Coordinates of C-alpha atoms in Angstrom, one line a residue:
X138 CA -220.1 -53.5 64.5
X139 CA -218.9 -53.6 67.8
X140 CA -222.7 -54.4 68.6
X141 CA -222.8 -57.5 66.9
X142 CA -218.9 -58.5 68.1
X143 CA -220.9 -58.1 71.5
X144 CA -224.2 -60.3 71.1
X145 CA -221.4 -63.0 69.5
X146 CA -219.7 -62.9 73.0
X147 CA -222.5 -63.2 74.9
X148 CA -224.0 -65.9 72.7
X149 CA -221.2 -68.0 73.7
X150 CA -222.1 -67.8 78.2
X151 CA -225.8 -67.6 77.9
X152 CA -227.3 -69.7 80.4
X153 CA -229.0 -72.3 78.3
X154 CA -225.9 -74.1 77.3
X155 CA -223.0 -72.7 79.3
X156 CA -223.5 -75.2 82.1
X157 CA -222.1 -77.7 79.0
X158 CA -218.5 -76.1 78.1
X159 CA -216.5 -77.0 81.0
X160 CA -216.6 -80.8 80.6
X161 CA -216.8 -81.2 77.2
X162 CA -214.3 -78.8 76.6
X163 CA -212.3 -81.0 79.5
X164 CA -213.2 -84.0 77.4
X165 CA -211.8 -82.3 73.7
X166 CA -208.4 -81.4 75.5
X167 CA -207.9 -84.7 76.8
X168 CA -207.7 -83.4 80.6
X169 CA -210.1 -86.1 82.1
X170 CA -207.2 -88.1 81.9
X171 CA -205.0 -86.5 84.4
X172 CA -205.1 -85.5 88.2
X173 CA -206.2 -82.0 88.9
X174 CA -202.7 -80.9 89.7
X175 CA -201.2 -82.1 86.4
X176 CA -203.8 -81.4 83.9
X177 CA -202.8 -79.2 80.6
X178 CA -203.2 -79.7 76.8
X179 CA -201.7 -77.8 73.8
X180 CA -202.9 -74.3 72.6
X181 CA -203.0 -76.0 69.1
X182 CA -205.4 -78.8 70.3
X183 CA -207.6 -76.1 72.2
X184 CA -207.7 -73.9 69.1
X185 CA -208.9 -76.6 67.3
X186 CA -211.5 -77.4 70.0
X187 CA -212.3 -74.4 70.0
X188 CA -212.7 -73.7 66.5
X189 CA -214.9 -76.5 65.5
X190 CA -216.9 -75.9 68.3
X191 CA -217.6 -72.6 67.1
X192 CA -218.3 -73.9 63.5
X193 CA -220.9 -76.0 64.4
X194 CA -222.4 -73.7 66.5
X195 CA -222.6 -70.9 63.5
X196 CA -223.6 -73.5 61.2
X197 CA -226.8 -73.9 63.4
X198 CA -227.8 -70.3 63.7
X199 CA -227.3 -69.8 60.2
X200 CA -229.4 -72.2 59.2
X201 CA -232.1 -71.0 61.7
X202 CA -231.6 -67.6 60.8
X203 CA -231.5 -68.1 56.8
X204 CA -235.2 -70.7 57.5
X205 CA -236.8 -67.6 59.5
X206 CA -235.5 -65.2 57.2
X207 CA -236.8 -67.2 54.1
X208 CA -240.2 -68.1 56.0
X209 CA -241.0 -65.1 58.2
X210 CA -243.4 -62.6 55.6
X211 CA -245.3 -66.1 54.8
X212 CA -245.7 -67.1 59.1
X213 CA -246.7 -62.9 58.8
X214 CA -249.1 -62.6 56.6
X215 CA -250.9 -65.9 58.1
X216 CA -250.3 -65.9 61.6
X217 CA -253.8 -66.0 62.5
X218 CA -254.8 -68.8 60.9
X219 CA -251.8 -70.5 61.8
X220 CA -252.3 -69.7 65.4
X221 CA -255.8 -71.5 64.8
X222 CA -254.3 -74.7 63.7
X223 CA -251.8 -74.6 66.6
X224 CA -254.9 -74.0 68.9
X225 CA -257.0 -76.5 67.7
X226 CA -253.9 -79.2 67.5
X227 CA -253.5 -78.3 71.1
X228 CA -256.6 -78.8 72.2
X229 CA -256.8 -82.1 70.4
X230 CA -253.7 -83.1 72.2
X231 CA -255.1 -81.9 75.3
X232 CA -258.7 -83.6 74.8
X233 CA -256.7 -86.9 74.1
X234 CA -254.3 -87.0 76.7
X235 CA -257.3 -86.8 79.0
X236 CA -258.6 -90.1 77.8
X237 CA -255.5 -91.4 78.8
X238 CA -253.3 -91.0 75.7
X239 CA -249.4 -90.5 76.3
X240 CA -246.9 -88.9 73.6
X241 CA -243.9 -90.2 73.3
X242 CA -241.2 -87.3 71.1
X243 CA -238.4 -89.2 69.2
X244 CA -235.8 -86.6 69.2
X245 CA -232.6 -86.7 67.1
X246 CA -229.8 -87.9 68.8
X247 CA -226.4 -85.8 68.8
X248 CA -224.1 -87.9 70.5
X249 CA -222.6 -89.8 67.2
X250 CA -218.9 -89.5 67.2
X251 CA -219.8 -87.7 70.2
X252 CA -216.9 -90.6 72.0
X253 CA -213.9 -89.7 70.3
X254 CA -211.7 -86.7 70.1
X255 CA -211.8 -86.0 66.6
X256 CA -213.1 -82.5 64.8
X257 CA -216.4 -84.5 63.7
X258 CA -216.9 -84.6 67.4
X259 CA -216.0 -81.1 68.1
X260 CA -218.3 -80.1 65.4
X261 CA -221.0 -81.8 66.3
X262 CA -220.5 -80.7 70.2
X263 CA -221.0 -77.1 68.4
X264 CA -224.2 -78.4 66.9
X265 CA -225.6 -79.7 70.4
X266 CA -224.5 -76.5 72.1
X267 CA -226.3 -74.3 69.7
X268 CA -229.4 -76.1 70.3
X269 CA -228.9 -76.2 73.9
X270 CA -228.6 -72.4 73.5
X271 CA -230.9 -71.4 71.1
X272 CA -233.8 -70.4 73.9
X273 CA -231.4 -68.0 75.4
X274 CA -230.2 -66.8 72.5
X275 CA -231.8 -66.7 68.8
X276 CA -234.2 -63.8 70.0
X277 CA -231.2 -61.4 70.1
X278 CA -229.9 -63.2 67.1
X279 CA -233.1 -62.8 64.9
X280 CA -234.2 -59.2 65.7
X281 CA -230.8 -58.1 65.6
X282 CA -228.3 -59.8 63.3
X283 CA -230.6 -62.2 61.5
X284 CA -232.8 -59.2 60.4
X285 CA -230.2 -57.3 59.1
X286 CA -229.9 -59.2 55.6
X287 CA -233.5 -58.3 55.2
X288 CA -233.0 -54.5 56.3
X289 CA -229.7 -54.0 54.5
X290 CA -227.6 -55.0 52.0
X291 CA -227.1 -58.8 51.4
X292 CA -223.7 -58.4 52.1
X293 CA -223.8 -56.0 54.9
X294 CA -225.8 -58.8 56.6
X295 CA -223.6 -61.4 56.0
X296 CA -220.6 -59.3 57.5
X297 CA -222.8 -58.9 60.6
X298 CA -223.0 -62.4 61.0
X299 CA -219.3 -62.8 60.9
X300 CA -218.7 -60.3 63.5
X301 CA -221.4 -62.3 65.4
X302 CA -219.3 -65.0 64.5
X303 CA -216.2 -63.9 66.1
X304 CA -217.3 -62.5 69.0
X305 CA -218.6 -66.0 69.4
X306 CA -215.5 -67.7 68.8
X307 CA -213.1 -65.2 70.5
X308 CA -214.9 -66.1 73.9
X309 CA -215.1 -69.9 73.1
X310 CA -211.4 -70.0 72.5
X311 CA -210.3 -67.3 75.4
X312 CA -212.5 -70.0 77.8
X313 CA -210.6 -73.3 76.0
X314 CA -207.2 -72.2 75.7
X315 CA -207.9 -71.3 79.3
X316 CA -209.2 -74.8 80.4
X317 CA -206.0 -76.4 78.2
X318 CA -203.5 -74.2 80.4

């Protein structure tokens, strides 16, 4: 297990989304506030940081993970055709874009409640974190934690992912507790 405690710790400084901790956790703590010199903020308010952080972080690779796992033998046993569609879409795209046509992506955004201080806000922080991060790091996640559920017992899996889970939150709340003293 210490495997999985290990991916969970790195999950946390990948370089996708590690450039966002420092202010945001800064910004949770209260510490933008105050002068360099003076700055600190309660352990309690930096586990709590730190904790829903980490909750909405999880929440998003579990969901990712519990979609792939659900949809990976059907994107199996079709990827060919699928990677036909993809191709031909592309093209299309392409072809299009050379008669002057310009797309415009309307992407969710994950600032609401984003503003205030409160655990909403922390959680969804987690939620933009783990999609910052999710380049860096679902491919370990997948082949290693993700696809143990499938490989071994329900259960078994689901343990994984909490010791995935920790290893996660122990560094996110080592690096806040740090920034809050």
């Amino acid at each position: 297990w210490a495997w999985y405690l290990t991916l969970g710790m790195v999950a946390t400084v990948n370089p996708c989304g590690f450039a966002m901790l420092p202010a945001y956790l800064s910004y949770f703590l209260g510490l933008e506030d105050h002068e360099a010199g003076e700055a600190h903020a309660s352990v309690a308010q930096a586990f709590r940081v730190a904790f829903a952080v980490a909750a909405g972080f999880l929440a998003v690779f579990a969901v990712v993970g519990a979609l792939v796992e659900l949809t990976s033998l059907p994107v199996y046993e079709n990827a060919r055709w699928i990677s036909i569609v993809i191709g031909i879409g592309l093209f299309l795209l392409g072809s299009a874009m050379l008669f002057g046509f310009e797309p415009t992506v309307r992407l969710p955004r994950l600032d609401r409640g984003g503003r205030e201080r409160t655990v909403s806000s922390m959680f969804v922080f987690g939620v933009s974190y783990a999609i910052a991060s999710i380049g860096c790091t679902l491919p370990l996640f997948l082949t290693v934690v993700a696809g143990t559920i499938s490989n071994d017992s329900l259960l078994g899996g689901l343990g994984e992912f909490a010791v995935y889970g920790l290893g996660m939150t122990l560094v996110l709340l080592a690096l806040t507790v740090a920034v809050a003293l």
